[in-house]
Amino acid sequence: MTLPRTIDVAIVGAGPAGIGAAVGFERLDLEYAVFEHDRIGSSFRQWPDEMRLLTPSFPANAFGVRDLNAITLDTSPALALDREHPTGDQYADYLEAVAEFHELPIETGVDVKAVVPDDGSADEQRGDEPDGTGGSNRGGFTLETSQGSVTARYVVWAAGQYQYPSSGSIPGASHAVHVSTIDSWSAHAERHSIDSDAATPGSDTEVESEEPSSSSPVAADGAGVATPAADDVVIIGGAESGIDAALGLADAGLSVTVLDDDGP
C-alpha cells in the first residue's frame, strides 16, 4: 500500500462523519484522503443485532433535508435500504454505497498512531512561500500511521467514540459488560450467568459520573456496583445505548433496572 505523502486534508475515520466530510471536500476539489483502521462503517457493524438507529429515516421532514440519517443531500438510507430504523450493518452498507458512488479515496487497514503539528520543515521541502507573518502559507500536521507518514494541512478527526469504551470511570465498572462488546442481547442473556454480569454501562459518556455520594445507589455496597435484589441486570446510563440495552434484555425475559444521574 502506498499512501499519499502530502495532501490538503486528512480525514481519520470512515464512519458517517468521515464519509460525509469526504464528499464535501470532493465537491470543493481539495486533495484529501480518508484513513480507516478497519473498514467503512466498522463501528456500526459492531452494534448488537437488536440495536437500531433511534432517529427514523424518512424522505420528508420539517427540517428541509431529504433524510435525517443521510450524510449527503442527494441520498436517503430510507430509500436505499427500505428501512425506517436501519440496523448497524444496514447503515454501514449505506455508507459503503455512498463511498463507492463518489469513488472516495479511502485507505482501510491504516492505523493513525500520532498527529504531530508541523514545525515548518515540511513547508520548506514543499517550497511554500512565507505568508507575510513570519510563517508559511501552509503549515499543517504530520500523521504517523502504520503504513508510513502523511503530511496534511488540515486534519479532520472522525474516529468516533464507540470503539473506545471506558470501563474504569467509576469504582467497579471493570466488572461490568460494555455495550460495545455485545453481539446480541438475547444471545448474551442465554450465554452468561446474570450473577457475573450484574451491571452494563451504556456508552463511555454515560458511564462517567461525579464521585458518588454515600446515598448514591452506585456506591451502595461500597464497591461501585449496586444490584437490587429483585432485578437480574443493572444498566448504568439511561441515554440511547443504555435504553436500547434495557429493551433488548427485557425482550430476552430479564428484569432490568436503569441507573442514570439525570433521566432518559
XYZ file of N, CA and C in Angstrom:
792
model
N 0.836 -1.189 0.000
C 0.000 0.000 0.000
C 0.876 1.245 0.000
N 0.585 2.176 -0.920
C 1.320 3.431 -0.982
C 0.391 4.573 -0.619
N 0.662 5.236 0.500
C -0.177 6.342 0.942
C 0.256 7.637 0.271
N -0.693 8.576 0.094
C -0.299 9.894 -0.413
C 0.627 10.566 0.587
N 1.664 11.215 0.109
C 2.651 11.802 1.014
C 2.238 13.177 1.519
N 1.617 13.985 0.662
C 1.237 15.344 1.025
C -0.147 15.644 0.460
N -1.063 16.039 1.333
C -2.434 16.322 0.911
C -2.944 17.566 1.625
N -4.070 18.079 1.150
C -4.685 19.234 1.804
C -5.346 18.835 3.121
N -6.126 17.751 3.095
C -6.915 17.345 4.263
C -6.774 15.846 4.493
N -6.488 15.474 5.740
C -6.503 14.072 6.154
C -7.722 13.851 7.036
N -8.531 12.877 6.693
C -9.714 12.532 7.475
C -9.444 11.201 8.160
N -9.577 11.162 9.470
C -9.332 9.939 10.233
C -10.678 9.343 10.633
N -11.017 8.219 10.037
C -12.276 7.556 10.335
C -13.207 7.542 9.141
N -13.716 6.363 8.788
C -14.622 6.218 7.642
C -16.017 5.848 8.096
N -16.513 6.581 9.096
C -17.902 6.465 9.508
C -18.720 7.555 8.840
N -19.908 7.870 9.368
C -20.751 8.890 8.727
C -20.111 10.265 8.688
N -19.414 10.669 9.761
C -18.758 11.979 9.763
C -17.629 12.019 8.747
N -16.811 10.977 8.716
C -15.692 10.941 7.787
C -16.129 10.865 6.336
N -17.113 10.008 6.042
C -17.602 9.882 4.668
C -18.299 11.167 4.231
N -19.114 11.746 5.117
C -19.798 12.990 4.781
C -18.831 14.121 4.511
N -17.780 14.229 5.339
C -16.767 15.264 5.120
C -16.041 15.034 3.803
N -15.746 13.780 3.498
C -15.034 13.466 2.257
C -15.836 13.892 1.030
N -17.142 13.655 1.052
C -17.984 14.074 -0.073
C -17.939 15.591 -0.229
N -17.954 16.310 0.902
C -17.867 17.762 0.842
C -16.551 18.241 0.265
N -15.449 17.631 0.687
C -14.137 18.023 0.161
C -13.999 17.658 -1.317
N -14.645 16.566 -1.719
C -14.626 16.179 -3.131
C -15.252 17.280 -3.985
N -16.345 17.831 -3.511
C -17.030 18.885 -4.259
C -16.250 20.194 -4.241
N -15.386 20.379 -3.243
C -14.548 21.577 -3.170
C -13.253 21.419 -3.956
N -13.073 20.257 -4.554
C -11.888 19.973 -5.373
C -10.602 20.088 -4.559
N -10.632 19.581 -3.319
C -9.442 19.552 -2.474
C -8.773 18.185 -2.574
N -7.481 18.170 -2.353
C -6.743 16.907 -2.318
C -6.818 16.363 -0.895
N -7.420 15.204 -0.735
C -7.675 14.668 0.602
C -7.611 13.148 0.559
N -7.620 12.552 1.747
C -7.688 11.094 1.857
C -8.322 10.745 3.195
N -8.988 9.600 3.229
C -9.616 9.090 4.446
C -8.822 7.879 4.920
N -8.461 7.872 6.200
C -7.695 6.765 6.779
C -8.562 6.040 7.807
N -8.747 4.755 7.608
C -9.625 3.946 8.446
C -8.873 2.698 8.903
N -8.884 2.435 10.207
C -8.100 1.309 10.728
C -8.736 -0.040 10.419
N -10.038 -0.069 10.147
C -10.710 -1.343 9.883
C -11.370 -1.304 8.500
N -12.668 -1.066 8.461
C -13.395 -0.966 7.199
C -14.438 0.132 7.328
N -15.038 0.516 6.234
C -16.040 1.582 6.253
C -17.195 1.189 7.173
N -17.540 2.100 8.091
C -18.666 1.855 8.993
C -18.440 0.743 9.985
N -17.192 0.473 10.344
C -16.892 -0.692 11.191
C -17.558 -0.608 12.560
N -17.662 0.583 13.138
C -18.296 0.700 14.456
C -19.763 0.287 14.398
N -20.448 0.635 13.306
C -21.851 0.242 13.163
C -21.982 -1.272 13.039
N -21.000 -1.917 12.443
C -21.058 -3.372 12.299
C -20.806 -4.086 13.624
N -20.367 -3.363 14.639
C -20.162 -3.940 15.964
C -21.392 -3.783 16.855
N -22.415 -3.125 16.380
C -23.625 -2.954 17.186
C -24.243 -4.311 17.526
N -24.919 -4.418 18.676
C -25.727 -5.612 18.935
C -26.781 -5.792 17.840
N -27.144 -7.031 17.580
C -28.091 -7.319 16.498
C -29.407 -6.568 16.663
N -29.820 -6.364 17.911
C -31.122 -5.743 18.156
C -31.099 -4.219 18.040
N -29.922 -3.614 18.001
C -29.824 -2.149 18.016
C -30.225 -1.560 16.664
N -30.977 -0.463 16.722
C -31.411 0.252 15.524
C -31.085 1.736 15.675
N -31.012 2.453 14.543
C -30.882 3.893 14.614
C -32.126 4.471 15.278
N -31.914 5.315 16.269
C -33.040 5.887 17.003
C -33.831 6.853 16.129
N -33.128 7.713 15.384
C -33.792 8.682 14.515
C -34.343 7.973 13.286
N -35.637 8.104 13.016
C -36.199 7.407 11.854
C -35.707 7.998 10.545
N -35.466 7.126 9.585
C -35.148 7.563 8.230
C -36.453 7.704 7.453
N -36.669 8.854 6.882
C -37.826 9.061 6.021
C -37.508 10.204 5.063
N -38.076 10.185 3.862
C -37.656 11.120 2.816
C -38.339 12.478 2.841
N -39.050 12.818 3.899
C -39.665 14.138 4.002
C -39.762 14.509 5.472
N -39.377 15.732 5.818
C -39.423 16.173 7.208
C -39.421 17.687 7.258
N -39.638 18.220 8.448
C -39.766 19.668 8.621
C -38.432 20.395 8.630
N -37.322 19.648 8.593
C -36.006 20.280 8.672
C -35.458 20.658 7.294
N -36.186 20.327 6.251
C -35.768 20.729 4.919
C -34.707 19.857 4.291
N -34.441 18.685 4.865
C -33.486 17.762 4.269
C -34.216 16.476 3.900
N -33.594 15.715 3.027
C -34.292 14.551 2.486
C -34.446 13.435 3.511
N -33.430 13.220 4.313
C -33.441 12.114 5.273
C -32.518 12.496 6.421
N -33.017 12.450 7.650
C -32.230 12.901 8.799
C -31.010 12.026 9.048
N -30.992 10.800 8.546
C -29.835 9.922 8.713
C -28.907 9.931 7.501
N -29.218 10.755 6.505
C -28.387 10.830 5.305
C -27.122 11.630 5.587
N -26.042 11.303 4.903
C -24.799 12.058 5.047
C -24.526 12.927 3.827
N -25.360 12.808 2.803
C -25.312 13.722 1.662
C -26.745 14.135 1.349
N -26.905 15.297 0.725
C -28.242 15.819 0.455
C -28.988 15.017 -0.600
N -28.271 14.274 -1.423
C -28.910 13.572 -2.531
C -29.051 12.071 -2.294
N -28.921 11.631 -1.043
C -29.108 10.210 -0.736
C -30.078 10.057 0.429
N -30.605 8.854 0.596
C -31.536 8.564 1.686
C -31.400 7.105 2.101
N -30.985 6.844 3.352
C -30.963 5.457 3.827
C -32.341 4.805 3.764
N -33.403 5.596 3.977
C -34.755 5.041 3.938
C -35.057 4.443 2.570
N -34.697 5.180 1.517
C -34.971 4.695 0.162
C -33.974 3.626 -0.264
N -32.711 3.791 0.128
C -31.682 2.836 -0.276
C -31.848 1.492 0.420
N -32.278 1.524 1.686
C -32.353 0.306 2.487
C -33.780 -0.196 2.675
N -34.772 0.647 2.334
C -36.174 0.319 2.579
C -36.400 0.023 4.063
N -35.799 0.865 4.912
C -35.916 0.707 6.359
C -36.093 2.074 7.013
N -36.993 2.146 7.982
C -37.155 3.389 8.739
C -36.127 3.491 9.849
N -35.816 2.369 10.492
C -34.811 2.328 11.560
C -33.779 1.252 11.200
N -32.739 1.607 10.450
C -31.762 0.608 9.998
C -30.963 0.002 11.152
N -30.504 -1.226 10.940
C -29.552 -1.842 11.860
C -28.170 -1.245 11.605
N -27.218 -1.583 12.451
C -25.857 -1.108 12.248
C -25.267 -1.613 10.942
N -25.459 -2.900 10.636
C -24.944 -3.463 9.386
C -25.575 -2.787 8.171
N -26.868 -2.525 8.246
C -27.548 -1.885 7.122
C -27.036 -0.464 6.901
N -26.828 0.268 7.989
C -26.346 1.637 7.831
C -24.912 1.644 7.302
N -24.105 0.680 7.731
C -22.743 0.563 7.201
C -22.771 0.257 5.704
N -23.736 -0.554 5.265
C -23.892 -0.822 3.832
C -24.196 0.469 3.075
N -25.032 1.317 3.668
C -25.346 2.614 3.053
C -24.090 3.469 2.933
N -23.267 3.506 3.982
C -22.026 4.281 3.938
C -21.096 3.763 2.843
N -20.994 2.445 2.720
C -20.151 1.864 1.672
C -20.669 2.232 0.284
N -21.986 2.262 0.125
C -22.565 2.607 -1.173
C -22.254 4.055 -1.543
N -22.335 4.962 -0.562
C -22.014 6.367 -0.818
C -20.545 6.507 -1.200
N -19.670 5.830 -0.458
C -18.231 5.905 -0.745
C -17.913 5.358 -2.132
N -18.572 4.253 -2.504
C -18.327 3.659 -3.822
C -18.844 4.568 -4.936
N -20.018 5.156 -4.740
C -20.600 6.016 -5.774
C -19.711 7.223 -6.046
N -19.168 7.819 -4.991
C -18.337 9.014 -5.149
C -16.863 8.671 -5.382
N -16.540 7.386 -5.382
C -15.160 6.934 -5.594
C -14.200 7.674 -4.654
N -14.530 7.646 -3.377
C -13.745 8.374 -2.380
C -12.403 7.682 -2.132
N -11.336 8.446 -1.945
C -10.011 7.864 -1.667
C -9.897 7.432 -0.203
N -10.362 6.234 0.087
C -10.366 5.714 1.454
C -9.314 4.627 1.575
N -8.414 4.802 2.519
C -7.358 3.823 2.789
C -7.749 3.043 4.042
N -8.154 1.783 3.875
C -8.534 0.960 5.015
C -7.323 0.181 5.525
N -7.425 -0.300 6.753
C -6.318 -1.033 7.352
C -5.153 -0.151 7.743
N -5.414 1.141 7.943
C -4.358 2.091 8.299
C -4.637 2.645 9.693
N -3.748 2.373 10.632
C -3.866 2.912 11.989
C -3.116 4.234 12.074
N -3.805 5.286 12.501
C -3.150 6.570 12.752
C -2.655 6.551 14.192
N -1.352 6.539 14.362
C -0.754 6.384 15.683
C -0.457 7.716 16.362
N -0.239 8.776 15.584
C 0.068 10.087 16.159
C -0.210 11.167 15.126
N -0.603 12.344 15.629
C -0.772 13.534 14.794
C 0.126 14.611 15.386
N 1.143 15.022 14.626
C 2.166 15.937 15.133
C 2.076 17.260 14.388
N 1.946 18.394 15.106
C 1.935 19.696 14.428
C 3.215 19.911 13.643
N 3.093 20.446 12.439
C 4.233 20.681 11.560
C 5.067 21.835 12.102
N 6.379 21.634 12.210
C 7.259 22.689 12.717
C 7.764 23.615 11.623
N 7.308 23.391 10.395
C 7.711 24.257 9.295
C 8.688 23.625 8.340
N 9.377 22.574 8.756
C 10.375 21.958 7.882
C 9.726 21.341 6.652
N 8.519 20.793 6.838
C 7.831 20.193 5.693
C 7.450 21.251 4.671
N 7.157 22.487 5.137
C 6.814 23.565 4.212
C 8.000 23.924 3.332
N 9.203 23.936 3.931
C 10.391 24.265 3.156
C 10.633 23.215 2.083
N 10.392 21.943 2.436
C 10.580 20.877 1.463
C 9.579 20.996 0.314
N 8.372 21.507 0.624
C 7.365 21.667 -0.415
C 7.595 22.920 -1.250
N 8.429 23.839 -0.756
C 8.670 25.070 -1.483
C 7.615 26.122 -1.244
N 6.841 26.019 -0.123
C 5.820 27.019 0.174
C 6.456 28.361 0.492
N 5.801 29.419 0.090
C 6.300 30.758 0.341
C 5.797 31.260 1.682
N 6.547 32.167 2.344
C 6.064 32.763 3.586
C 4.756 33.498 3.355
N 3.930 33.563 4.404
C 2.636 34.216 4.267
C 2.650 35.665 4.713
N 3.837 36.215 5.014
C 3.926 37.599 5.427
C 3.836 37.793 6.921
N 3.623 36.714 7.669
C 3.515 36.821 9.123
C 4.662 36.108 9.812
N 5.663 35.728 9.055
C 6.797 35.023 9.645
C 6.662 33.523 9.567
N 5.516 33.025 9.068
C 5.315 31.586 8.955
C 5.115 31.208 7.509
N 4.702 29.977 7.275
C 4.447 29.527 5.912
C 2.990 29.782 5.579
N 2.647 29.591 4.325
C 1.250 29.739 3.949
C 0.548 28.386 3.938
N 1.184 27.374 4.520
C 0.569 26.055 4.525
C 0.514 25.471 5.930
N 1.665 25.298 6.575
C 1.649 24.716 7.907
C 1.076 23.321 7.860
N 0.459 22.887 8.967
C -0.244 21.615 8.947
C 0.259 20.622 9.964
N 0.104 19.343 9.630
C 0.373 18.265 10.568
C 1.006 17.088 9.831
N 1.743 16.301 10.593
C 2.260 15.032 10.091
C 1.539 13.906 10.816
N 0.952 13.001 10.065
C 0.273 11.844 10.632
C 1.203 10.644 10.549
N 1.520 10.083 11.705
C 2.308 8.857 11.749
C 1.339 7.682 11.736
N 1.404 6.867 10.704
C 0.469 5.761 10.558
C 1.203 4.427 10.484
N 0.435 3.363 10.516
C 1.009 2.020 10.404
C 1.573 1.759 9.016
N 1.269 2.640 8.059
C 1.752 2.477 6.687
C 2.686 3.605 6.268
N 3.205 4.368 7.233
C 4.108 5.459 6.904
C 3.559 6.807 7.325
N 4.261 7.868 6.948
C 3.897 9.228 7.350
C 3.180 9.955 6.219
N 2.231 10.808 6.624
C 1.479 11.633 5.681
C 1.446 13.053 6.226
N 1.676 14.036 5.373
C 1.604 15.438 5.770
C 0.328 16.047 5.214
N -0.422 16.731 6.072
C -1.677 17.353 5.659
C -1.784 18.746 6.252
N -2.399 19.639 5.499
C -2.584 20.994 6.003
C -3.620 21.015 7.123
N -4.668 20.211 6.967
C -5.729 20.124 7.968
C -6.009 18.657 8.278
N -6.490 18.406 9.503
C -6.879 17.059 9.916
C -8.304 17.107 10.447
N -9.144 16.227 9.950
C -10.498 16.051 10.471
C -10.520 14.742 11.249
N -10.750 14.833 12.556
C -10.793 13.620 13.379
C -12.231 13.131 13.448
N -12.509 12.010 12.808
C -13.862 11.472 12.719
C -13.893 10.012 13.150
N -13.062 9.674 14.150
C -12.938 8.277 14.583
C -14.071 7.839 15.499
N -14.853 8.791 16.037
C -15.977 8.422 16.892
C -15.545 7.972 18.272
N -16.514 7.505 19.071
C -16.268 7.087 20.450
C -16.579 5.620 20.702
N -17.384 5.008 19.865
C -17.879 3.666 20.144
C -16.758 2.653 20.291
N -15.681 2.832 19.522
C -14.587 1.861 19.564
C -13.619 2.111 20.712
N -13.890 3.144 21.530
C -13.016 3.449 22.663
C -13.817 3.394 23.965
N -14.301 2.228 24.356
C -15.139 2.143 25.560
C -14.367 2.486 26.827
N -15.054 3.125 27.754
C -14.473 3.466 29.050
C -14.995 2.487 30.089
N -14.092 1.750 30.727
C -14.515 0.743 31.698
C -13.990 1.018 33.099
N -13.329 2.162 33.299
C -12.766 2.432 34.614
C -13.138 3.777 35.181
N -14.261 4.341 34.729
C -14.611 5.696 35.133
C -15.272 5.766 36.501
N -15.806 4.658 37.013
C -16.344 4.609 38.369
C -15.854 3.324 39.028
N -15.764 3.296 40.359
C -15.313 2.073 41.039
C -16.205 0.882 40.688
N -15.607 -0.200 40.297
C -16.348 -1.416 39.984
C -16.792 -1.545 38.547
N -16.581 -0.492 37.726
C -17.050 -0.544 36.337
C -16.350 -1.633 35.534
N -15.144 -2.001 35.938
C -14.409 -3.036 35.208
C -15.085 -4.404 35.310
N -15.993 -4.567 36.270
C -16.716 -5.833 36.406
C -17.929 -5.896 35.485
N -18.236 -4.785 34.840
C -19.424 -4.718 34.001
C -19.123 -5.173 32.580
N -20.151 -5.269 31.783
C -20.039 -5.611 30.371
C -20.407 -4.370 29.573
N -19.499 -3.886 28.727
C -19.770 -2.682 27.948
C -20.587 -3.020 26.711
N -21.489 -2.119 26.360
C -22.400 -2.372 25.243
C -21.652 -2.647 23.940
N -20.466 -2.070 23.767
C -19.733 -2.248 22.513
C -19.161 -3.652 22.352
N -19.208 -4.469 23.402
C -18.684 -5.836 23.321
C -19.776 -6.868 23.054
N -21.021 -6.426 22.911
C -22.157 -7.334 22.786
C -22.524 -7.555 21.321
N -22.621 -8.816 20.906
C -23.078 -9.138 19.552
C -24.600 -9.172 19.473
N -25.219 -9.715 20.515
C -26.673 -9.825 20.562
C -27.094 -9.872 22.022
N -28.081 -9.057 22.391
C -28.530 -9.062 23.786
C -29.219 -10.372 24.144
N -30.007 -10.909 23.246
C -30.693 -12.166 23.547
C -29.691 -13.305 23.691
N -28.688 -13.361 22.807
C -27.667 -14.401 22.912
C -26.836 -14.217 24.170
N -26.555 -12.961 24.525
C -25.788 -12.686 25.739
C -26.552 -13.165 26.967
N -27.846 -12.928 27.000
C -28.656 -13.351 28.139
C -28.670 -14.866 28.279
N -28.617 -15.572 27.165
C -28.625 -17.031 27.206
C -27.269 -17.608 27.587
N -26.179 -16.938 27.142
C -24.836 -17.497 27.324
C -24.268 -17.280 28.712
N -24.575 -16.137 29.316
C -23.849 -15.733 30.508
C -24.695 -15.808 31.767
N -24.011 -16.082 32.847
C -24.650 -16.046 34.155
C -24.930 -14.606 34.520
N -26.158 -14.321 34.885
C -26.521 -12.954 35.247
C -25.749 -12.493 36.476
N -25.376 -13.420 37.353
C -24.640 -13.044 38.565
C -23.323 -12.373 38.237
N -22.678 -12.772 37.131
C -21.371 -12.210 36.795
C -21.477 -10.971 35.928
N -22.693 -10.693 35.415
C -22.892 -9.542 34.538
C -23.925 -8.603 35.156
N -23.716 -8.239 36.401
C -24.741 -7.505 37.127
C -24.923 -6.086 36.665
N -23.924 -5.499 36.020
C -24.049 -4.109 35.579
C -23.569 -3.983 34.155
N -24.272 -3.190 33.379
C -23.902 -2.982 31.985
C -23.853 -1.502 31.690
N -22.657 -0.918 31.491
C -22.601 0.501 31.142
C -23.199 0.736 29.768
N -23.742 1.947 29.565
C -24.293 2.296 28.268
C -23.198 2.643 27.297
N -22.657 3.867 27.350
C -21.545 4.261 26.485
C -20.504 4.936 27.334
N -19.357 5.286 26.728
C -18.284 5.869 27.512
C -18.695 7.184 28.140
N -19.575 7.955 27.502
C -20.006 9.204 28.105
C -21.039 8.955 29.190
N -21.788 7.872 29.070
C -22.824 7.599 30.047
C -22.255 6.988 31.324
N -21.147 6.282 31.214
C -20.578 5.629 32.382
C -19.946 6.635 33.317
N -19.344 7.688 32.758
C -18.640 8.655 33.573
C -19.609 9.379 34.499
N -19.173 9.643 35.737
C -20.015 10.344 36.692
C -19.144 11.042 37.707
N -19.756 11.925 38.476
C -19.052 12.563 39.569
C -18.834 11.549 40.681
N -18.000 11.877 41.647
C -17.762 10.988 42.781
C -19.077 10.698 43.484
N -19.492 9.456 43.621
C -20.795 9.157 44.201
C -20.860 9.530 45.670
N -22.043 9.964 46.083
C -22.259 10.279 47.490
C -22.606 9.005 48.235
N -22.695 9.105 49.551
C -22.986 7.923 50.354
C -24.386 7.401 50.093
N -25.277 8.277 49.574
C -26.634 7.849 49.293
C -26.822 7.360 47.869
N -25.754 7.470 47.049
C -25.853 7.070 45.650
C -25.986 5.559 45.537
N -26.912 5.071 44.676
C -27.039 3.615 44.506
C -25.787 2.973 43.943
N -24.944 3.755 43.215
C -23.713 3.196 42.672
C -22.750 2.833 43.782
N -22.794 3.587 44.893
C -21.872 3.345 45.994
C -22.527 2.567 47.133
N -23.703 2.009 46.905
C -24.477 1.413 47.982
C -23.752 0.276 48.682
N -22.990 -0.540 47.938
C -22.314 -1.666 48.573
C -20.829 -1.396 48.789
N -20.411 -0.134 48.535
C -19.022 0.234 48.759
C -18.083 -0.247 47.683
N -18.578 -0.951 46.682
C -17.717 -1.492 45.627
C -18.009 -0.879 44.271
N -18.950 0.049 44.216
C -19.233 0.731 42.965
C -20.283 0.061 42.110
N -20.855 -1.065 42.548
C -21.883 -1.744 41.774
C -23.060 -2.048 42.682
N -24.237 -1.589 42.281
C -25.440 -1.860 43.055
C -26.293 -2.870 42.306
N -26.790 -3.882 43.002
C -27.608 -4.905 42.376
C -28.890 -5.102 43.181
N -29.971 -4.420 42.812
C -31.231 -4.620 43.524
C -31.622 -6.089 43.517
N -32.107 -6.563 44.641
C -32.346 -7.996 44.803
C -33.347 -8.541 43.793
N -34.316 -7.702 43.387
C -35.374 -8.199 42.521
C -35.048 -8.091 41.039
N -33.849 -7.601 40.704
C -33.539 -7.357 39.300
C -32.383 -8.223 38.824
N -32.499 -8.716 37.599
C -31.441 -9.523 37.010
C -30.263 -8.682 36.552
N -30.535 -7.512 35.951
C -29.487 -6.707 35.333
C -29.643 -5.250 35.728
N -28.513 -4.605 36.022
C -28.477 -3.162 36.247
C -27.699 -2.531 35.101
N -28.273 -1.527 34.469
C -27.629 -0.807 33.371
C -27.261 0.584 33.857
N -25.999 0.952 33.708
C -25.528 2.272 34.114
C -25.528 3.171 32.888
N -26.417 4.149 32.884
C -26.540 5.067 31.756
C -27.892 4.943 31.088
N -28.654 6.044 31.104
C -30.002 5.999 30.555
C -30.167 6.747 29.256
N -29.087 6.907 28.498
C -29.195 7.535 27.183
C -29.503 6.466 26.133
N -29.222 6.775 24.868
C -29.698 5.920 23.779
C -29.242 4.475 23.902
N -27.935 4.237 24.083
C -27.449 2.856 24.119
C -27.900 2.132 25.377
N -28.026 2.868 26.495
C -28.481 2.248 27.731
C -29.921 1.770 27.639
N -30.806 2.628 27.107
C -32.205 2.242 26.957
C -32.352 1.142 25.911
N -31.549 1.209 24.862
C -31.572 0.155 23.850
C -31.190 -1.183 24.469
N -30.167 -1.176 25.333
C -29.762 -2.402 26.025
C -30.877 -2.900 26.933
N -31.536 -1.973 27.634
C -32.624 -2.353 28.535
C -33.753 -3.039 27.770
N -34.109 -2.493 26.621
C -35.174 -3.093 25.818
C -34.767 -4.472 25.310
N -33.505 -4.593 24.854
C -33.040 -5.877 24.354
C -33.042 -6.957 25.419
N -32.602 -6.606 26.625
C -32.562 -7.581 27.716
C -33.960 -7.887 28.244
N -34.827 -6.871 28.281
C -36.205 -7.104 28.715
C -36.923 -8.031 27.736
N -36.675 -7.833 26.447
C -37.267 -8.726 25.446
C -36.764 -10.157 25.601
N -35.555 -10.311 26.176
C -34.995 -11.647 26.412
C -35.535 -12.267 27.694
N -36.446 -11.561 28.379
C -37.090 -12.109 29.561
C -36.450 -11.745 30.879
N -35.510 -10.794 30.873
C -34.840 -10.404 32.102
C -35.498 -9.179 32.721
N -35.358 -9.074 34.036
C -35.800 -7.880 34.751
C -34.640 -6.896 34.782
N -34.890 -5.645 34.401
C -33.820 -4.676 34.185
C -34.076 -3.399 34.975
N -33.018 -2.861 35.584
C -33.053 -1.547 36.224
C -32.028 -0.650 35.549
N -32.418 0.570 35.196
C -31.522 1.544 34.577
C -31.197 2.629 35.595
N -29.897 2.890 35.800
C -29.444 3.953 36.693
C -28.884 5.102 35.862
N -29.346 6.321 36.145
C -28.852 7.495 35.437
C -28.920 8.687 36.380
N -27.940 9.605 36.279
C -27.903 10.734 37.202
C -28.886 11.835 36.829
N -29.538 11.705 35.670
C -30.493 12.729 35.250
C -31.823 12.104 34.860
N -31.786 11.240 33.883
C -33.006 10.599 33.410
C -32.902 10.341 31.925
N -33.691 9.408 31.399
C -33.639 9.093 29.969
C -33.952 10.324 29.126
